[in-house]
Tab-separated table of C-alpha atoms in Angstrom:
chain	number	residue	atom	x	y	z
A	1	MET	CA	-53.107	-114.622	174.385
A	2	ALA	CA	-50.847	-114.472	177.446
A	3	ASP	CA	-47.744	-112.436	178.253
A	4	GLU	CA	-45.214	-113.695	180.750
A	5	ILE	CA	-42.924	-111.446	182.782
A	6	VAL	CA	-40.278	-112.511	185.290
A	7	THR	CA	-39.244	-110.196	188.119
A	8	HIS	CA	-36.336	-110.857	190.471
A	9	SER	CA	-37.255	-108.718	193.498
A	10	ALA	CA	-40.194	-107.015	195.176
A	11	GLU	CA	-38.881	-103.710	193.801
A	12	GLU	CA	-38.975	-105.070	190.222
A	13	THR	CA	-42.522	-106.367	190.771
A	14	VAL	CA	-43.650	-102.926	192.024
A	15	GLN	CA	-41.897	-101.231	189.087
A	16	TRP	CA	-43.539	-103.553	186.568
A	17	GLY	CA	-46.905	-102.764	188.207
A	18	ARG	CA	-46.243	-99.028	187.761
A	19	GLU	CA	-45.469	-99.524	184.066
A	20	PHE	CA	-48.456	-101.842	183.592
A	21	ALA	CA	-50.763	-99.211	185.171
A	22	ALA	CA	-50.144	-96.908	182.191
A	23	LEU	CA	-52.124	-99.369	180.038
A	24	LEU	CA	-55.213	-99.459	182.288
A	25	ARG	CA	-58.424	-97.521	181.672
A	26	PRO	CA	-61.664	-97.715	183.675
A	27	PRO	CA	-63.940	-99.557	183.810
A	28	LEU	CA	-61.692	-102.554	184.363
A	29	LEU	CA	-61.405	-105.583	186.618
A	30	VAL	CA	-57.836	-106.698	187.342
A	31	LEU	CA	-58.169	-110.246	188.653
A	32	LEU	CA	-55.117	-111.460	190.591
A	33	SER	CA	-54.463	-115.081	191.503
A	34	GLY	CA	-51.542	-116.932	193.034
A	35	ASP	CA	-50.442	-118.688	196.196
A	36	LEU	CA	-49.931	-116.921	199.530
A	37	GLY	CA	-46.854	-114.719	199.344
A	38	SER	CA	-46.657	-114.798	195.549
A	39	GLY	CA	-46.677	-110.996	195.260
A	40	LYS	CA	-50.308	-109.978	194.655
A	41	THR	CA	-50.211	-107.058	197.113
A	42	THR	CA	-46.695	-106.113	196.003
A	43	LEU	CA	-47.894	-105.888	192.404
A	44	THR	CA	-50.944	-103.897	193.527
A	45	LYS	CA	-48.639	-101.342	195.219
A	46	GLY	CA	-47.103	-100.675	191.806
A	47	ILE	CA	-50.424	-100.512	189.959
A	48	VAL	CA	-52.077	-98.168	192.482
A	49	SER	CA	-49.049	-95.865	192.645
A	50	GLY	CA	-48.696	-95.975	188.841
A	51	LEU	CA	-52.315	-94.845	188.519
A	52	GLY	CA	-51.535	-91.937	190.856
A	53	ALA	CA	-54.186	-93.066	193.367
A	54	ALA	CA	-51.827	-93.456	196.366
A	55	PRO	CA	-48.119	-93.742	197.156
A	56	GLU	CA	-46.988	-97.371	197.213
A	57	GLU	CA	-46.214	-97.257	200.952
A	58	GLU	CA	-49.908	-96.531	201.647
A	59	VAL	CA	-51.081	-99.628	199.754
A	60	THR	CA	-51.578	-102.530	202.136
A	61	SER	CA	-53.246	-105.902	201.981
A	62	PRO	CA	-56.987	-105.662	202.618
A	63	THR	CA	-57.058	-109.206	204.029
A	64	PHE	CA	-58.927	-108.145	207.164
A	65	THR	CA	-60.774	-105.047	205.935
A	66	LEU	CA	-61.499	-106.861	202.633
A	67	LEU	CA	-61.666	-103.652	200.575
A	68	HIS	CA	-59.515	-100.517	200.322
A	69	VAL	CA	-60.340	-97.475	198.216
A	70	TYR	CA	-57.540	-95.265	196.881
A	71	GLY	CA	-57.665	-91.995	194.981
A	72	ALA	CA	-60.064	-89.087	194.921
A	73	ASP	CA	-60.696	-88.125	191.301
A	74	GLN	CA	-60.390	-91.645	189.897
A	75	GLU	CA	-61.018	-94.269	192.545
A	76	VAL	CA	-59.101	-97.524	192.536
A	77	PHE	CA	-60.611	-100.370	194.570
A	78	HIS	CA	-58.367	-103.085	196.020
A	79	GLY	CA	-60.166	-106.130	197.363
A	80	ASP	CA	-58.982	-109.361	198.954
A	81	LEU	CA	-61.363	-112.291	198.684
A	82	TYR	CA	-59.190	-114.775	200.607
A	83	ARG	CA	-61.661	-114.964	203.494
A	84	VAL	CA	-64.758	-115.135	201.275
A	85	GLU	CA	-66.098	-118.679	201.434
A	86	LYS	CA	-69.678	-118.362	200.243
A	87	PHE	CA	-71.834	-115.888	198.380
A	88	HIS	CA	-73.317	-114.518	201.622
A	89	ASP	CA	-69.813	-113.520	202.766
A	90	PHE	CA	-69.352	-111.686	199.491
A	91	GLU	CA	-72.699	-109.886	199.818
A	92	THR	CA	-71.713	-108.462	203.214
A	93	LEU	CA	-68.724	-106.655	201.668
A	94	GLY	CA	-70.892	-104.079	199.910
A	95	MET	CA	-68.798	-104.581	196.788
A	96	GLU	CA	-71.776	-104.194	194.471
A	97	ASP	CA	-71.377	-100.436	195.065
A	98	ILE	CA	-68.017	-100.408	193.305
A	99	PHE	CA	-69.748	-101.018	189.983
A	100	THR	CA	-71.908	-97.867	190.142
A	101	LYS	CA	-69.383	-95.796	188.173
A	102	PRO	CA	-66.389	-96.695	185.993
A	103	ALA	CA	-63.352	-97.557	188.117
A	104	ILE	CA	-60.375	-99.847	188.231
A	105	VAL	CA	-61.005	-102.753	190.587
A	106	ILE	CA	-58.081	-104.966	191.623
A	107	LEU	CA	-59.117	-108.222	193.289
A	108	GLU	CA	-56.731	-110.622	195.041
A	109	TRP	CA	-57.878	-114.265	195.205
A	110	SER	CA	-60.111	-113.433	192.246
A	111	GLU	CA	-61.068	-117.065	191.715
A	112	ARG	CA	-63.483	-116.471	194.624
A	113	PHE	CA	-65.239	-113.610	192.786
A	114	PRO	CA	-68.817	-114.883	192.309
A	115	LEU	CA	-70.372	-112.141	190.187
A	116	PRO	CA	-70.493	-111.822	186.427
A	117	SER	CA	-69.361	-108.381	185.321
A	118	PRO	CA	-69.877	-106.562	182.038
A	119	TRP	CA	-66.549	-104.798	182.608
A	120	PRO	CA	-63.442	-105.818	180.681
A	121	GLN	CA	-61.126	-108.092	182.660
A	122	ILE	CA	-57.408	-108.684	182.808
A	123	LYS	CA	-56.260	-111.810	184.629
A	124	ILE	CA	-52.836	-111.871	186.251
A	125	ARG	CA	-51.371	-115.013	187.794
A	126	LEU	CA	-48.326	-114.681	190.056
A	127	GLU	CA	-46.108	-117.665	190.830
A	128	HIS	CA	-43.068	-118.224	193.002
A	129	ALA	CA	-40.055	-118.990	190.812
A	130	GLY	CA	-37.441	-119.398	193.558
A	131	GLY	CA	-36.191	-116.796	196.039
A	132	ASP	CA	-37.631	-113.371	195.258
A	133	THR	CA	-38.215	-114.282	191.604
A	134	ARG	CA	-41.835	-114.166	190.400
A	135	ARG	CA	-43.405	-115.333	187.155
A	136	ILE	CA	-46.277	-113.019	186.178
A	137	THR	CA	-48.693	-114.238	183.497
A	138	VAL	CA	-51.147	-111.730	182.019
A	139	THR	CA	-54.203	-112.754	179.985
A	140	SER	CA	-57.012	-110.514	178.785
């Protein structure tokens, strides 16, 4: 089953992420996919701030660091797998550590995620729909 949401600005995408965060419970993998500039990091700003892990202005793309950790009591991991080309690249990230205790893990470019996980997953696809409009499709 899939739900489709349309947002018309970055602010609406962040706000939807905040509202969506209220539904999330660890352990959970949130797998984001979509073209460059489709709003994956923008959506993550809303989810992370909605979970109370960090203010949205502190949430940035982990394209070069590959993994950010937000929150103290309940950690939220935000990974970007855009630069991961083979399993060895993935192994060097140290991401296996994120599965040692229940958390919420948000992965951009999730189609490059090579590991099976026993954790529940929610898949979110973001698509450009003209201008600042985004089509967000959620499947669980």
